[in-house]
Tab-separated table of C-alpha atoms and ligand atoms in Angstrom:
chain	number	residue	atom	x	y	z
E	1	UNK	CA	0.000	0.000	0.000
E	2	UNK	CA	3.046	2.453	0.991
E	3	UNK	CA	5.233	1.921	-2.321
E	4	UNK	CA	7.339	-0.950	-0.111
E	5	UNK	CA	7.735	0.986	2.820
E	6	UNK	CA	6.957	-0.656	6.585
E	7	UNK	CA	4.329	0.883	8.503
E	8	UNK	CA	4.444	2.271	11.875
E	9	UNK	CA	2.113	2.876	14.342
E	10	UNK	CA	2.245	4.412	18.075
E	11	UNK	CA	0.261	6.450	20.062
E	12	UNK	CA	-0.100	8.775	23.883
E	13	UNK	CA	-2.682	8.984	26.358
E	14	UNK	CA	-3.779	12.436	26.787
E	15	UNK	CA	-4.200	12.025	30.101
E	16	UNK	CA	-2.284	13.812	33.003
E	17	UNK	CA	0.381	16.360	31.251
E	18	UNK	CA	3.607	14.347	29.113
E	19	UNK	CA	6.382	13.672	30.950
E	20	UNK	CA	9.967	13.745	30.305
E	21	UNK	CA	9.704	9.825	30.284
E	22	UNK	CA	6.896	10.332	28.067
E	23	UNK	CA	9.498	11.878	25.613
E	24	UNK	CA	12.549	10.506	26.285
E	25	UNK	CA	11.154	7.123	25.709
E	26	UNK	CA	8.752	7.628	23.187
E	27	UNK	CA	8.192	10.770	21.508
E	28	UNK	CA	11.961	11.152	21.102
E	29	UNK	CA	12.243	8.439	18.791
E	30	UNK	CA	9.974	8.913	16.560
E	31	UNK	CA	10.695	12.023	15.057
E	32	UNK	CA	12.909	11.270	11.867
E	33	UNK	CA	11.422	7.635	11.232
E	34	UNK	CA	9.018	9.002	8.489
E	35	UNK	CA	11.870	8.684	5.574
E	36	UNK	CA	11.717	4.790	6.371
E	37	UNK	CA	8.320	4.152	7.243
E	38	UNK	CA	4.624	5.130	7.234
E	39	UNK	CA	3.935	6.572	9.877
E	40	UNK	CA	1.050	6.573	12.445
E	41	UNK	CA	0.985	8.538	15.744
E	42	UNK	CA	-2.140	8.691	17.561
E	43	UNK	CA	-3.806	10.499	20.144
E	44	UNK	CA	-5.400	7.466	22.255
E	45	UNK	CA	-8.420	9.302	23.685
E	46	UNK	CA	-10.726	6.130	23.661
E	47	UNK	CA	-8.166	4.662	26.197
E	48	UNK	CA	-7.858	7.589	28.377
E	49	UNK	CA	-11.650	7.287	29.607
E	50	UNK	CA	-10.925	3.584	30.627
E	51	UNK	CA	-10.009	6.054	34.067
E	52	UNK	CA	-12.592	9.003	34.873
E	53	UNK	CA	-12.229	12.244	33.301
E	54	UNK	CA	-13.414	15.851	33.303
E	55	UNK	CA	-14.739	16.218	29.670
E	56	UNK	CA	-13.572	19.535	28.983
E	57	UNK	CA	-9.987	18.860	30.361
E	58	UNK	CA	-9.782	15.728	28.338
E	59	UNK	CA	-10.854	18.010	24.922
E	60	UNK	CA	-8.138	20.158	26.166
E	61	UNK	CA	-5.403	17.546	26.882
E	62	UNK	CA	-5.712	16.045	23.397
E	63	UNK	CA	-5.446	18.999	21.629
E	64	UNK	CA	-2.539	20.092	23.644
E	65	UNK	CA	-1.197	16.581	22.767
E	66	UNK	CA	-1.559	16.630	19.167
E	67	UNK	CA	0.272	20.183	19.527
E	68	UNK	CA	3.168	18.646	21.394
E	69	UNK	CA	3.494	15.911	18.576
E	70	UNK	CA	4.391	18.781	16.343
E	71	UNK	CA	6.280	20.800	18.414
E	72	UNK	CA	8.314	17.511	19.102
E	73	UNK	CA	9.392	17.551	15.344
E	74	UNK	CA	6.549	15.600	13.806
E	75	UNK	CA	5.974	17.060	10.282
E	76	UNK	CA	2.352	16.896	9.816
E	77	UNK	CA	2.228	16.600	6.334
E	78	UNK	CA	4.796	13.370	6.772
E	79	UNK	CA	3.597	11.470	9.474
E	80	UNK	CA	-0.727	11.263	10.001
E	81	UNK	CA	-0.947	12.758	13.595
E	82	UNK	CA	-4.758	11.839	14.579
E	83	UNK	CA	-7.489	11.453	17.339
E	84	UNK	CA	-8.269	7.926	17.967
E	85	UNK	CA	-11.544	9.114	18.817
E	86	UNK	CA	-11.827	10.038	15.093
E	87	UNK	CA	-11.521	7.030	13.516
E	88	UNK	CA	-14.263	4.603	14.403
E	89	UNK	CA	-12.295	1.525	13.408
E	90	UNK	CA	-10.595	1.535	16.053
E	91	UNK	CA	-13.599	0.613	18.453
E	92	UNK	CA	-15.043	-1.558	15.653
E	93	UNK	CA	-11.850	-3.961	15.745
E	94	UNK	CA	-11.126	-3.546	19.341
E	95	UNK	CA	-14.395	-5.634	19.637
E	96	UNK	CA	-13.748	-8.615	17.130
E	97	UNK	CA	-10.377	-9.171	18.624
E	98	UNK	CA	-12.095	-9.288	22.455
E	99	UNK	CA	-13.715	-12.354	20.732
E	100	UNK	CA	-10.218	-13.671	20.254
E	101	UNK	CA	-8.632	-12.893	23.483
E	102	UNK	CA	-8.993	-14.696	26.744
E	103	UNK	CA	-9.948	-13.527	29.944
E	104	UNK	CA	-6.971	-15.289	31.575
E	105	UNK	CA	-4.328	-13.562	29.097
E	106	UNK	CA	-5.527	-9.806	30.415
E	107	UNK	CA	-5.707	-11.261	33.795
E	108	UNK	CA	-1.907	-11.114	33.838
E	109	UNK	CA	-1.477	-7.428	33.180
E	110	UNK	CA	0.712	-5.672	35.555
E	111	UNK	CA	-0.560	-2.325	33.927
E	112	UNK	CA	-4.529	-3.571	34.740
E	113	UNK	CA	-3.472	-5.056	38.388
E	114	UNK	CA	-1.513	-1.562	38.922
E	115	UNK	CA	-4.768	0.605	37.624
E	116	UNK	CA	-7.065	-1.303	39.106
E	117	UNK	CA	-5.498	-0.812	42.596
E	118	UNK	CA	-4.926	2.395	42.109
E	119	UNK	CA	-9.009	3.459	41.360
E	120	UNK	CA	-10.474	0.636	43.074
E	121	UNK	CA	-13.857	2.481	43.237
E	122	UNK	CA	-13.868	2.093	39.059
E	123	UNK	CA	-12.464	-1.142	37.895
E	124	UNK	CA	-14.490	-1.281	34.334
E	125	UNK	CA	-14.717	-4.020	31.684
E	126	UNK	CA	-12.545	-1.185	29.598
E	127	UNK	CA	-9.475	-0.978	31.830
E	128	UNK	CA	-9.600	-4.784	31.451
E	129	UNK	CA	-9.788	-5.072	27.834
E	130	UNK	CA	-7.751	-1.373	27.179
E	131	UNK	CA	-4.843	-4.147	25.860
E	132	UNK	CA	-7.459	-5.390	23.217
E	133	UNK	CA	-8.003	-1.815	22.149
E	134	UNK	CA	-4.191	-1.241	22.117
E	135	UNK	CA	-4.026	-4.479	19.768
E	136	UNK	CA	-6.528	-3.010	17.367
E	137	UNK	CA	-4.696	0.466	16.843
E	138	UNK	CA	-1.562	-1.234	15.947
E	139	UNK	CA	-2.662	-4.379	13.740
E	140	UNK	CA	-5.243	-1.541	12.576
E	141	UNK	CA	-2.581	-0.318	10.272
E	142	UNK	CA	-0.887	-3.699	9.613
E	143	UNK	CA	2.191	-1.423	11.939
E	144	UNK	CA	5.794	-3.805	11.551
E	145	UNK	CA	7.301	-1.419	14.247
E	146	UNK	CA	5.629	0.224	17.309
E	147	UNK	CA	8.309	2.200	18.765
E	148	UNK	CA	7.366	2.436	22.813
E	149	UNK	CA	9.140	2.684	26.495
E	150	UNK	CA	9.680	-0.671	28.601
E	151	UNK	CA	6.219	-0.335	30.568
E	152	UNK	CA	4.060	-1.229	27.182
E	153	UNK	CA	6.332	-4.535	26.170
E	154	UNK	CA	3.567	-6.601	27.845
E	155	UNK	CA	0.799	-4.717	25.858
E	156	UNK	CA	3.113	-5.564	22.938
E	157	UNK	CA	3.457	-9.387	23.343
E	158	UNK	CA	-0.414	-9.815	23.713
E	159	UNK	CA	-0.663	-7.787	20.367
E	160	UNK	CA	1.223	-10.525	18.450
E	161	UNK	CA	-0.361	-13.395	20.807
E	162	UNK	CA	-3.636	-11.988	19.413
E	163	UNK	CA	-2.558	-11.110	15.955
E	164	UNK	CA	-0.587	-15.040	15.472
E	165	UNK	CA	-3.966	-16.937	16.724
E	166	UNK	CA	-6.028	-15.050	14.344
E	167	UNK	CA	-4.133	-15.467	11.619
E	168	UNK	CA	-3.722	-19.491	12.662
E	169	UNK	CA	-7.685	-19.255	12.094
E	170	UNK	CA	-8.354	-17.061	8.827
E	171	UNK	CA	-4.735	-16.848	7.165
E	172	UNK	CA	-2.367	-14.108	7.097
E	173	UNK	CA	-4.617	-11.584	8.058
E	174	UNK	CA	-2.267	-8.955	9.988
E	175	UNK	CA	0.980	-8.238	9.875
E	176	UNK	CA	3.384	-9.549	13.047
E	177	UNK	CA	4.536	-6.359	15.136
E	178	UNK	CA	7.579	-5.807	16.910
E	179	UNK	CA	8.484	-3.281	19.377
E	180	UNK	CA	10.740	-1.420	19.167
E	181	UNK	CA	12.445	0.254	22.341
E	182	UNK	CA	15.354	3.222	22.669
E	183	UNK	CA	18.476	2.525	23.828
E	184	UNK	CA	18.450	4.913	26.443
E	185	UNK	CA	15.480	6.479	28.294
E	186	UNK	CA	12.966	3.568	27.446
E	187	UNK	CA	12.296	3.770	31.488
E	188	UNK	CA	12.376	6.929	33.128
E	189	UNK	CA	12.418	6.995	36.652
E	190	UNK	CA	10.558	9.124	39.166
E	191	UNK	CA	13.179	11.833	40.712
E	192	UNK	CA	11.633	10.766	43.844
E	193	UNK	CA	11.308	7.357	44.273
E	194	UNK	CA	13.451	5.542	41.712
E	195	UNK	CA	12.548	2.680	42.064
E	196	UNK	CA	8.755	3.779	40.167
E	197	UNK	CA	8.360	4.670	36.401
E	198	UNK	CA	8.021	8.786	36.179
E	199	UNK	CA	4.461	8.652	35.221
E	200	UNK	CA	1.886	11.594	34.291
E	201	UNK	CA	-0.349	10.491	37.385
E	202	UNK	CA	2.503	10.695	39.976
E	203	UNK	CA	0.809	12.620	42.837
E	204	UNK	CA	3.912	14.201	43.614
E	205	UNK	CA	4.799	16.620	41.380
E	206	UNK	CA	8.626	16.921	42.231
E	207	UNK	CA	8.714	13.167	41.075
E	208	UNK	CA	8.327	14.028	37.437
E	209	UNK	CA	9.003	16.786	35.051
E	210	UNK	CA	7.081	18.028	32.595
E	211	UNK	CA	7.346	18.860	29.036
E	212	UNK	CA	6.085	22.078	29.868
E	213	UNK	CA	8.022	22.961	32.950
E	214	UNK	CA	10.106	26.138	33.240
E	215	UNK	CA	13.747	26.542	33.487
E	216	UNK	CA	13.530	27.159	36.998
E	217	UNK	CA	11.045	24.541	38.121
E	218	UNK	CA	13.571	21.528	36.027
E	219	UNK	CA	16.200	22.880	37.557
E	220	UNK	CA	15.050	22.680	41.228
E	221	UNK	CA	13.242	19.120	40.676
E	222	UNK	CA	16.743	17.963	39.299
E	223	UNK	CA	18.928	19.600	42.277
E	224	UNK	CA	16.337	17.861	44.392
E	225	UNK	CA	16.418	14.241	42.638
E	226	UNK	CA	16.523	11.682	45.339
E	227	UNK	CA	20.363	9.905	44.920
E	228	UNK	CA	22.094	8.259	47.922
E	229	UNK	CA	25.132	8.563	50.520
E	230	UNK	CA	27.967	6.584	48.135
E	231	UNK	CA	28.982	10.089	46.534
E	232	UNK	CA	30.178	8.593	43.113
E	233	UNK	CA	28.936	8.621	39.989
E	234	UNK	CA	28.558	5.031	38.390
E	235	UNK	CA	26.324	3.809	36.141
E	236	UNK	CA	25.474	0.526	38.324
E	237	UNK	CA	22.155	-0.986	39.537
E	238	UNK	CA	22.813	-0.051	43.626
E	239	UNK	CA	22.429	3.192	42.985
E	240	UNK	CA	19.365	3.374	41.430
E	241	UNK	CA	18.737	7.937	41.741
E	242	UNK	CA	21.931	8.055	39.794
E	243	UNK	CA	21.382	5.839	37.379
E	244	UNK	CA	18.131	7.346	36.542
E	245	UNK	CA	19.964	10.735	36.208
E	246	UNK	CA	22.963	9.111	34.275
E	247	UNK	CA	20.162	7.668	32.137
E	248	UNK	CA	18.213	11.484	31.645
E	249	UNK	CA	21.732	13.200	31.050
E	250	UNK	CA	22.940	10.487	28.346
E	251	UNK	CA	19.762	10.824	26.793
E	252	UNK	CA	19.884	14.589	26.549
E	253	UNK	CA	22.823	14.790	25.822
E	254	UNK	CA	23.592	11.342	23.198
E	255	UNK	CA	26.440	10.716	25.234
E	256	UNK	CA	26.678	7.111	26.283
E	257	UNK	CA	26.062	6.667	30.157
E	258	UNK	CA	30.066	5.633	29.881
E	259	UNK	CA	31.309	8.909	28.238
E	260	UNK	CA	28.815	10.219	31.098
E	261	UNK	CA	30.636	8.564	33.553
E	262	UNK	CA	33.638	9.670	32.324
E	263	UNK	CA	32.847	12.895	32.463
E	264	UNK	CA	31.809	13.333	35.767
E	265	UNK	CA	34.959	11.335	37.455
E	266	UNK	CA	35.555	12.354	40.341
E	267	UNK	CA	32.799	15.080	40.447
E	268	UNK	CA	30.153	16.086	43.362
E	269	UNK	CA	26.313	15.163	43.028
E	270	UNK	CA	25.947	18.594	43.402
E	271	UNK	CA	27.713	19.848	40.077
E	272	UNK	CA	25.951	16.538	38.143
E	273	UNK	CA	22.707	17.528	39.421
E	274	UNK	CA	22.952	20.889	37.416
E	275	UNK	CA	24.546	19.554	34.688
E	276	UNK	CA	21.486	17.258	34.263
E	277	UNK	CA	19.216	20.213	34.796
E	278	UNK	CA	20.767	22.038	31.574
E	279	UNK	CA	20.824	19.169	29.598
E	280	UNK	CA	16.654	18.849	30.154
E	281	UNK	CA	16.407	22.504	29.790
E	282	UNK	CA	17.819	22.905	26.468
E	283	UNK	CA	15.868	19.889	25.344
E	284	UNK	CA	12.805	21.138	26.255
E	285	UNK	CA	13.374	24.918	25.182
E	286	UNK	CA	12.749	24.484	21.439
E	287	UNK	CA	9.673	22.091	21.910
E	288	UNK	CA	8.197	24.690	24.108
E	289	UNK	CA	9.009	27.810	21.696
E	290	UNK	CA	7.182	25.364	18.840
E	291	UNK	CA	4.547	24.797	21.199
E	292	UNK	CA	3.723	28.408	21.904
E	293	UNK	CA	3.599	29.564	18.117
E	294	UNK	CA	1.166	27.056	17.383
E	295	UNK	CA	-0.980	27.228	19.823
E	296	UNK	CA	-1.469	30.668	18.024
E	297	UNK	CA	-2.572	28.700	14.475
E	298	UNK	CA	-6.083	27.474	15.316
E	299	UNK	CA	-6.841	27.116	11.647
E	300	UNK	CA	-3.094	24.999	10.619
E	301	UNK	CA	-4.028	22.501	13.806
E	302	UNK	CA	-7.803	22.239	12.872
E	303	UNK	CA	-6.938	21.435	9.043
E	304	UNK	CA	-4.538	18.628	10.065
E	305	UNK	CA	-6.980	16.571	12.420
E	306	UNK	CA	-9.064	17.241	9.679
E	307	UNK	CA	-7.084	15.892	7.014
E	308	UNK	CA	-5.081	13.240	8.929
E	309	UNK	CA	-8.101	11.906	10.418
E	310	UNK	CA	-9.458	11.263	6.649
E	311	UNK	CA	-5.801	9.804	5.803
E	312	UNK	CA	-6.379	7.329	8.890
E	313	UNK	CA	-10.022	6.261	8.625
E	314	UNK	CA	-8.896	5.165	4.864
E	315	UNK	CA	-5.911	3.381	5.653
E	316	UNK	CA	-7.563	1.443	8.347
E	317	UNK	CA	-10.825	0.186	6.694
E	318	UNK	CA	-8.674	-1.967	4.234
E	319	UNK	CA	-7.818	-4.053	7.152
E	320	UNK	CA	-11.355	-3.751	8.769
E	321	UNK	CA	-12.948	-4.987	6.145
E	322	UNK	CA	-10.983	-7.492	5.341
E	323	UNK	CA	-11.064	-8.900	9.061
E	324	UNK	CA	-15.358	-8.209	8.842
E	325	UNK	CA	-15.171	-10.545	5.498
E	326	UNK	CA	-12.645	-13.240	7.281
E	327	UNK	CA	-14.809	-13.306	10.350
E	328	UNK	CA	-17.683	-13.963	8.528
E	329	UNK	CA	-19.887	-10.662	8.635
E	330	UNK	CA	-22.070	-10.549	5.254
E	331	UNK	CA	-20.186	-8.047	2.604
E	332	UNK	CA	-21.094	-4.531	1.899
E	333	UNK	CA	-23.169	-4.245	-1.542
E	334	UNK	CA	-22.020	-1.444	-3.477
A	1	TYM	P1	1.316	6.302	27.755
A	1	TYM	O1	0.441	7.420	27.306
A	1	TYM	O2	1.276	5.890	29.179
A	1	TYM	O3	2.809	6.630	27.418
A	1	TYM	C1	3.192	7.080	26.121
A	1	TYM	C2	4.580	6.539	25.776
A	1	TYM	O4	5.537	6.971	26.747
A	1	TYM	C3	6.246	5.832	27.249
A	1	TYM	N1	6.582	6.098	28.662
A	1	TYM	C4	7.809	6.048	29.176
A	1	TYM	N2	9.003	5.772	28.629
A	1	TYM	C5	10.085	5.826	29.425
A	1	TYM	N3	10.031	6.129	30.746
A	1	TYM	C6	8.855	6.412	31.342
A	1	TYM	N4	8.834	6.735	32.625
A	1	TYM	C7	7.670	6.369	30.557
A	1	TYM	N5	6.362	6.608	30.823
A	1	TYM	C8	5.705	6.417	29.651
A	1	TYM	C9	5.293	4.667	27.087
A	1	TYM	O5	5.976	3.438	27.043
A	1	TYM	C10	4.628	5.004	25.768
A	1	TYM	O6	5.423	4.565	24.689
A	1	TYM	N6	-1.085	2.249	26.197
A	1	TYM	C11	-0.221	3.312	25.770
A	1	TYM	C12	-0.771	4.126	24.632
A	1	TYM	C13	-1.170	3.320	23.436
A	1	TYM	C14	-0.298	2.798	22.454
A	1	TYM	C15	-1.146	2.146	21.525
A	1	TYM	C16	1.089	2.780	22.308
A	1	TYM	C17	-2.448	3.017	23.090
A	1	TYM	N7	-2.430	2.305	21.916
A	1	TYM	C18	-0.622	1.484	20.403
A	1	TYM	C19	1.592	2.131	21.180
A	1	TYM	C20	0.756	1.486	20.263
A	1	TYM	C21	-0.007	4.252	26.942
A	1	TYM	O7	-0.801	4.336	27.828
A	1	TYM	O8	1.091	5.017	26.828
C-alpha cells in the first residue's frame, strides 16, 4: 500500500500532562522515522476514559497533545498525527479481537493489576480489555514497528499473541509487530522514588518533570532528585537515583552513560545535578518555543486533524474490512 515501505504505528494517552519519560522514551524516537516508514501517531483518547475524566480537560489535553506531537518535530504533512476518537475503526476492531482474546491472558497485566489498585472504586470491563483496544490500533494499520518505552512490552506481546492466533484461524490476516524500544530512556524513573516509572499520574509533582516545565522549576526538581550517601557517579544498579539521572543526562545529551561517567569522574552530586538540569532545559526549550507559536494557528491545527483523520479512517478500513469478510460478517453491496 506504501510503495514498499513498513508501517508504523504508536500512540499517547492524553491524560495527566507528558512527561519527560513520556518523551525521552517515546516521543523522542519517533521524530525522523518518516523517511523509512509510514507513519502513524495517535492520540489514544478512547483509552484515556478507561479512568474518569473531566470532559472539557480531556478536549483540552488532546489537543494540547496533538500540539506537542508537532512541536516535538513531527511534520504533519509526513507522518498522520490523529485522534483515535476520530476514527471509528478503532472501536469496531477492538471488539472482534475481544472475541479472540482470553480472559486469563488480560488477567496477567501488571498495567490492569496496577490501575485497578490504584481506582479501586472504578475497575471497568474497559481498563480490562484497554490491551485489546491497544491491539486493534496497531494491527489496525498492519504497523511492523511500534516504537514504545519498557512499561508497554507486555501490551506488545499480547498484540502478536492476538494477531498469530487469528491469523492461525483465517490466514495471514495482519501483519506480526515488533516493538521497538530506545536505547536509552525507554524507562524513566521518578526523581523521587526511583525505584517507580516517572508517570503523568505521579501525585507528587517533584517526582516528574514536565514537558512544559520552566527553566527554573527543572532545575530545582533535578537539584532535588533523590540519589544516595555513596557520593560517586557510576552507572550501576545499587544506585538506582543516579542511574536514573545518568540515564536522563545520556539521553539529553547522546552521550553514552560511559562517556557520562567519564565525564563526571571524580565530580560532586551537586555539580551533576545541574549539569542534568541544563541538559533537560535545552531539550525542552525548542519544543516549548514550537509549542507556543502554534498554539497561536487554530486554523493549521484544525486542518490537520481534519485531514489526517481522513488519511487514517482510509488506511484502516482496508484491514477492517478485510477482518469483517474473514470473520464472517455478510459483505457490503455497493
Ligand atoms: P502512555 O500514554 O502511558 O505513554 C506514552 C509513551 O511513553 C512511554 N513512557 C515512558 N518511557 C520511558 N520512561 C517512562 N517513565 C515512561 N512513561 C511512559 C510509554 O511506554 C509510551 O510509549 N497504552 C499506551 C498508549 C497506546 C499505544 C497504543 C502505544 C495506546 N495504543 C498502540 C503504542 C501502540 C499508553 O498508555 O502510553
Amino acid at each position: 500500500m506504501f510503495e514498499g515501505k513498513k508501517v508504523l504505528f504508536s500512540g499517547m494517552q492524553a491524560t495527566g500532562n507528558l512527561t519527560l519519560g513520556n518523551y525521552l522514551g517515546a516521543l523522542r524516537n519517533w521524530v525522523n522515522l518518516c523517511d523509512e516508514y509510514e507513519c502513524f501517531y495517535s492520540v489514544v483518547d478512547l483509552h484515556s476514559i478507561t479512568i474518569r475524566q473531566d470532559p472539557a480537560t480531556l478536549r483540552k489535553r488532546a489537543r494540547s497533545l496533538l500540539m506537542i506531537y508537532i512541536a516535538a518535530g513531527l511534520d504533519p504533512e509526513k507522518n498522520c498525527l490523529y485522534y483515535q476518537s476520530h476514527v471509528s475503526g478503532h472501536a469496531e476492531l477492538a471488539w472482534i479481537l475481544d472475541c479472540f482474546t482470553y480472559m486469563g491472558e488480560l488477567n496477567r497485566m501488571t498495567q490492569f493489576k496496577d490501575k485497578s489498585a490504584k481506582h479501586a472504586d472504578n475497575i471497568n470491563a474497559g481498563l480490562f480489555t484497554y490491551p485489546v483496544l491497544m491491539a486493534a490500533d496497531i494491527l489496525l494499520y498492519q504497523a511492523d514497528v511500534v516504537p514504545v518505552g519498557i512499561d508497554q512490552k507486555q501490551h506488545l506481546e499480547i498484540t502478536r499473541d492476538i494477531a498469530q492466533r487469528f491469523n492461525a484461524i483465517y490466514g495471514d490476516v495482519f501483519t506480526i509487530p515488533e516493538g521497538y524500544y530506545g536505547k536509552v530512556g525507554a524507562k524513566i524513573m521518578s526523581l523521587q522514588d526511583p525505584s517507580k516509572k516517572m508517570s503523568k499520574s505521579d501525585e507528587n509533582p517533584n517526582g516528574s518533570i514536565y514537558l512544559m516545565d520552566d527553566p527554573d522549576t527543572v532545575m530545582r526538581k533535578c537539584k532535588r532528585a533523590v540519589t544516595d550517601s555513596e557520593a560517586q557517579i557510576l552507572y550501576r544498579d545499587e544506585q538506582p537515583g543516579i542511574h536514573n539521572l545518568i540515564d536522563i543526562y545520556s539521553a539529553c545529551t547522546s552521550k553514552t552513560p560511559e562517556e557520562v561517567v567519564k565525564e563526571f569522574d571524580g565530580k560532586g552530586y551537586g555539580e551533576f545535578k545541574m549539569a542534568v538540569g541544563e541538559a533537560v532545559i535545552s531539550v525542552l526549550k525548542p519544543l516549548q518555543q514550537r509549542y507556543a507559536e502554534l498554539e497561536k494557528d487554530k486554523a493549521y491545527i484544525d486542518e490537520i486533524i481534519k485531514a489526517n483523520a481522513e488519511k487514517a479512517s482510509y488506511v484502516s478500513s482496508k484491514t477492517l474490512r478485510k477482518v469483517q469478510h474473514k470473520v464472517g460478517f455478510p459483505d457490503r453491496v455497493r
